[in-house]
Amino acid sequence: AFLPTPPFSPPTSIFAKLSMISFRSIFRFFLLAVCIYTYTYELIGMKYPTNDRGIVIVTGASSGIGRDTAFAIAAKSAAASSADSQSGFVVWAGVRTGEQATDLETAAKEAGLAARIRPVILDVTKGTDIASVADQVAAADQPLVALVNNAGVGSRRPFELEDFADVRSLLNVNVVGAFALTHALLPAIREAQGRVVFVGSIAGEVAAPLNTVYSASKFAV
Ligand SMILES: NC(=O)c1ccc[n+]([C@@H]2O[C@H](COP(=O)([O-])OP(=O)(O)OC[C@H]3O[C@@H](n4cnc5c(N)ncnc54)[C@H](OP(=O)(O)O)[C@@H]3O)[C@@H](O)[C@H]2O)c1
């Protein structure tokens, strides 16, 4: 479609025809390569910055994967940047109780990461907690460069035996809570051109027996 109708008489010899075909193929391939290059490197790669400083929020950081993620980001950042709190990442580690916050603070101090980990009270099912964190982000002097939606609960039972209070509660944490928090923080994340991570599961790829509701929640994220 990009090639003009040739104003010349078509080639007659087989070699001349072949050379026209290969010229067109090369031209089309060249156009395709230019499009792919432009899209990949100009739009995604070169114009999308990699932030090297700012706030990273990790939900569900009182235990397990969330806690390990918070400490791993903090430790890597501490190793890669100066002690200045304005350089590198500061992890806002979401917990649900004051006790968990104290426990996290103590562990961060012991690991020499007190400046890099800051517990925040954040139950993802509570609108007041979400609004409070969004306000703290707006008042912070650093950009929000990443949100890790890790908080999650499991359930493992036959669907016939599900209690629907539990079903609603699980979906509220794993799906609605993650969406609500992301929705509230998206303006700040967009401003920083940051990233949003949803912690999925193999249960979100394959639905296994006894895992109906949990699987549904992970398929959702
Ligand atoms: N472990 C695995 O094998 C595995 C595999 C695939 C995916 N995952 C996913 O990885 C994530 C973390 O799992 P994990 O194994 O580390 O589990 P975990 O140790 O039980 O941690 C779950 C975390 O979520 C928090 N949480 C629960 N309800 C919350 C709420 N309403 N608001 C905020 N935080 C809440 C918990 O806080 P509390 O301590 O206050 O309850 C805890 O910090 C989950 O999304 C899970 O689905 C885990």
Coordinates of C-alpha atoms and ligand atoms in Angstrom, one line a residue:
A1 CA 0.0 0.0 0.0
F2 CA 3.0 2.3 0.6
L3 CA 4.5 1.7 -2.9
P4 CA 3.4 3.9 -5.8
T5 CA 2.2 2.3 -8.9
P6 CA 5.3 1.9 -11.0
P7 CA 5.2 4.4 -13.9
F8 CA 7.5 2.1 -15.8
S9 CA 6.8 -1.0 -17.9
P10 CA 7.0 -4.2 -15.7
P11 CA 10.2 -6.2 -15.9
T12 CA 10.0 -9.1 -18.3
S13 CA 13.0 -11.3 -17.4
I14 CA 12.8 -13.6 -14.5
F15 CA 15.8 -12.1 -12.8
A16 CA 14.3 -8.6 -13.2
K17 CA 11.1 -9.8 -11.6
L18 CA 12.9 -11.5 -8.7
S19 CA 14.9 -8.3 -8.1
M20 CA 11.6 -6.3 -7.9
I21 CA 10.1 -8.8 -5.4
S22 CA 13.1 -8.7 -3.2
F23 CA 13.2 -4.9 -3.4
R24 CA 9.6 -4.7 -2.2
S25 CA 10.2 -7.3 0.5
I26 CA 13.3 -5.4 1.8
F27 CA 11.4 -2.1 1.7
R28 CA 8.4 -3.6 3.7
F29 CA 10.8 -5.3 6.1
F30 CA 12.6 -2.0 6.6
L31 CA 9.3 -0.2 7.3
L32 CA 8.3 -2.8 9.8
A33 CA 11.7 -2.7 11.5
V34 CA 11.4 1.1 11.8
C35 CA 7.9 0.8 13.3
I36 CA 9.1 -1.8 15.8
Y37 CA 12.2 0.1 16.7
T38 CA 10.2 3.4 17.2
Y39 CA 7.6 1.7 19.3
T40 CA 10.0 -0.3 21.5
Y41 CA 12.8 2.2 22.0
E42 CA 11.2 5.6 21.5
L43 CA 7.8 5.1 23.2
I44 CA 8.6 2.5 25.8
G45 CA 12.3 2.3 26.3
M46 CA 13.8 5.8 25.9
K47 CA 10.9 8.0 26.9
Y48 CA 9.9 6.0 30.0
P49 CA 12.3 6.9 32.8
T50 CA 13.8 4.6 35.3
N51 CA 13.4 6.2 38.7
D52 CA 16.4 5.9 41.0
R53 CA 14.9 7.7 44.0
G54 CA 11.6 8.0 45.7
I55 CA 8.9 6.2 47.7
V56 CA 8.0 2.5 47.2
I57 CA 4.8 1.4 48.9
V58 CA 4.6 -2.4 49.7
T59 CA 1.3 -3.6 51.1
G60 CA 1.0 -6.5 53.5
A61 CA 4.6 -6.1 54.7
S62 CA 4.1 -7.5 58.2
S63 CA 5.1 -11.0 57.1
G64 CA 6.1 -13.3 54.2
I65 CA 6.7 -12.0 50.7
G66 CA 5.7 -8.4 51.5
R67 CA 8.1 -8.1 54.4
D68 CA 10.9 -9.7 52.4
T69 CA 10.2 -7.4 49.4
A70 CA 10.4 -4.4 51.7
F71 CA 13.7 -5.4 53.2
A72 CA 15.2 -6.4 49.8
I73 CA 14.3 -3.1 48.2
A74 CA 15.6 -1.2 51.3
A75 CA 18.8 -3.2 51.4
K76 CA 19.6 -2.8 47.7
S77 CA 18.9 0.8 47.9
A78 CA 21.0 1.3 51.0
A79 CA 23.9 -0.5 49.2
A80 CA 23.6 1.5 46.0
S81 CA 23.1 5.1 47.4
S82 CA 24.5 7.4 49.9
A83 CA 23.0 7.8 53.5
D84 CA 21.2 10.9 52.3
S85 CA 17.5 10.1 52.7
Q86 CA 16.8 12.0 49.4
S87 CA 18.7 9.5 47.3
G88 CA 17.6 5.9 46.6
F89 CA 14.3 4.4 47.7
V90 CA 12.4 4.6 51.0
V91 CA 10.0 1.8 51.5
W92 CA 6.6 2.6 53.1
A93 CA 5.8 -0.8 54.5
G94 CA 2.1 -1.4 54.9
V95 CA 1.0 -3.0 58.2
R96 CA -2.3 -3.2 60.0
T97 CA -1.5 -2.7 63.7
G98 CA 0.8 -0.6 65.8
E99 CA 2.5 -3.8 67.2
Q100 CA 3.4 -4.8 63.6
A101 CA 4.8 -1.3 63.0
T102 CA 7.0 -1.5 66.0
D103 CA 8.1 -5.0 65.1
L104 CA 9.1 -3.8 61.6
E105 CA 10.9 -0.7 62.9
T106 CA 12.9 -2.8 65.3
A107 CA 13.8 -5.3 62.6
A108 CA 14.8 -2.4 60.3
K109 CA 17.0 -0.9 62.9
E110 CA 18.7 -4.2 63.6
A111 CA 19.3 -4.6 59.8
G112 CA 20.7 -1.0 59.6
L113 CA 17.8 0.0 57.4
A114 CA 16.0 2.3 59.7
A115 CA 16.3 5.2 57.2
R116 CA 15.0 3.1 54.4
I117 CA 11.9 1.4 55.9
R118 CA 9.0 3.4 57.3
P119 CA 5.9 1.4 58.5
V120 CA 2.5 2.9 57.5
I121 CA -0.8 1.7 58.8
L122 CA -2.6 0.4 55.8
D123 CA -5.5 -2.0 55.7
V124 CA -6.4 -2.1 52.1
T125 CA -10.0 -2.7 52.9
K126 CA -10.3 0.5 54.8
G127 CA -11.1 3.7 52.9
T128 CA -9.8 5.8 55.8
D129 CA -6.4 4.1 55.7
I130 CA -6.2 4.5 51.9
A131 CA -7.1 8.2 52.1
S132 CA -4.6 8.7 54.9
V133 CA -1.7 7.1 52.9
A134 CA -2.7 9.1 49.8
D135 CA -2.6 12.3 51.9
Q136 CA 0.9 11.4 53.3
V137 CA 2.1 10.7 49.7
A138 CA 0.8 14.1 48.6
A139 CA 2.6 15.8 51.5
A140 CA 5.9 13.9 51.0
D141 CA 8.9 15.6 49.5
Q142 CA 9.7 12.6 47.4
P143 CA 7.9 11.1 44.3
L144 CA 5.9 7.9 44.6
V145 CA 7.8 5.7 42.2
A146 CA 6.2 2.3 42.9
L147 CA 3.3 0.5 44.5
V148 CA 3.5 -3.2 45.2
N149 CA 0.1 -4.6 45.8
N150 CA 1.2 -7.6 47.8
A151 CA -1.4 -7.9 50.6
G152 CA -3.4 -11.0 50.2
V153 CA -5.3 -13.8 51.9
G154 CA -5.8 -17.4 50.9
S155 CA -8.6 -19.9 51.1
R156 CA -8.5 -23.6 50.5
R157 CA -11.7 -25.5 50.7
P158 CA -14.4 -27.1 48.5
F159 CA -16.6 -24.5 46.9
E160 CA -19.7 -26.1 48.4
L161 CA -18.4 -25.4 51.9
E162 CA -17.5 -21.8 51.3
D163 CA -18.8 -19.3 53.8
F164 CA -19.8 -16.2 51.8
A165 CA -18.6 -13.8 54.5
D166 CA -15.2 -15.2 53.9
V167 CA -15.6 -15.1 50.1
R168 CA -16.5 -11.4 50.2
S169 CA -13.7 -10.7 52.6
L170 CA -11.1 -12.5 50.5
L171 CA -12.2 -10.7 47.3
N172 CA -12.2 -7.4 49.2
V173 CA -8.6 -7.8 50.2
N174 CA -7.1 -9.5 47.1
V175 CA -9.0 -7.6 44.4
V176 CA -11.1 -4.6 45.5
G177 CA -8.5 -3.4 48.1
A178 CA -5.6 -3.6 45.6
F179 CA -7.7 -1.8 43.0
A180 CA -8.9 0.9 45.4
L181 CA -5.4 1.6 46.6
T182 CA -4.1 1.8 43.1
H183 CA -6.9 4.1 42.1
A184 CA -6.2 6.4 45.0
L185 CA -2.4 6.6 44.3
L186 CA -2.5 6.6 40.5
P187 CA -2.2 10.4 40.1
A188 CA 1.0 10.4 42.2
I189 CA 2.3 7.4 40.4
R190 CA 1.6 8.9 37.0
E191 CA 3.3 12.1 38.0
A192 CA 6.4 10.2 38.9
Q193 CA 6.0 7.9 35.9
G194 CA 6.3 5.1 38.4
R195 CA 5.3 1.5 38.4
V196 CA 2.4 -0.6 39.8
V197 CA 3.1 -4.3 40.7
F198 CA 0.3 -6.7 41.5
V199 CA 1.5 -9.9 43.2
G200 CA -0.3 -12.7 41.3
S201 CA 0.0 -16.4 41.7
I202 CA 0.2 -19.6 39.7
A203 CA -3.4 -19.9 40.9
G204 CA -4.1 -17.0 38.6
E205 CA -2.9 -19.0 35.6
V206 CA -4.4 -22.4 36.5
A207 CA -7.5 -23.0 38.6
A208 CA -6.8 -26.0 40.9
P209 CA -9.2 -27.9 43.1
L210 CA -10.1 -26.4 46.5
N211 CA -8.9 -23.0 45.2
T212 CA -11.9 -21.6 43.5
V213 CA -12.2 -18.2 45.3
Y214 CA -8.5 -17.6 45.7
S215 CA -7.9 -18.5 42.1
A216 CA -10.7 -16.2 41.0
S217 CA -9.0 -13.4 42.9
K218 CA -5.6 -14.0 41.3
F219 CA -7.1 -14.3 37.8
A220 CA -8.7 -10.8 38.6
V221 CA -5.3 -9.2 39.3
Ligands
LIG1 N1 3.2 -17.8 49.7 C1 3.0 -18.3 48.5 O1 3.3 -19.5 48.2 C2 2.4 -17.4 47.4 C3 2.3 -17.9 46.1 C4 1.8 -17.1 45.2 C5 1.3 -15.8 45.5 N2 1.3 -15.4 46.8 C6 0.8 -14.1 47.1 O2 1.8 -13.3 47.7 C7 1.2 -12.4 48.5 C8 1.8 -12.5 49.9 O3 1.6 -13.8 50.4 P1 2.4 -14.4 51.6 O4 2.6 -15.8 51.3 O5 3.6 -13.6 51.9 O6 1.3 -14.3 52.8 P2 1.4 -13.8 54.3 O7 2.7 -14.1 54.9 O8 0.2 -14.4 54.9 O9 1.3 -12.2 54.1 C9 0.1 -11.7 53.8 C10 0.2 -10.2 54.1 O10 -1.0 -9.5 53.7 C11 -1.5 -8.8 54.8 N3 -2.9 -8.5 54.8 C12 -3.9 -9.4 54.9 N4 -5.1 -8.7 54.9 C13 -4.8 -7.4 54.7 C14 -5.5 -6.2 54.5 N5 -6.9 -6.3 54.6 N6 -4.9 -5.1 54.3 C15 -3.6 -5.0 54.2 N7 -2.8 -6.1 54.4 C16 -3.4 -7.3 54.6 C17 -1.1 -9.6 56.0 O11 -1.2 -8.7 57.2 P3 -1.5 -9.3 58.6 O12 -0.3 -9.9 59.2 O13 -2.0 -8.1 59.4 O14 -2.7 -10.3 58.4 C18 0.3 -10.0 55.6 O15 1.2 -8.9 55.9 C19 -0.3 -12.6 48.5 O16 -0.9 -11.8 47.6 C20 -0.4 -14.1 48.0 O17 -1.6 -14.3 47.4 C21 1.9 -16.2 47.8

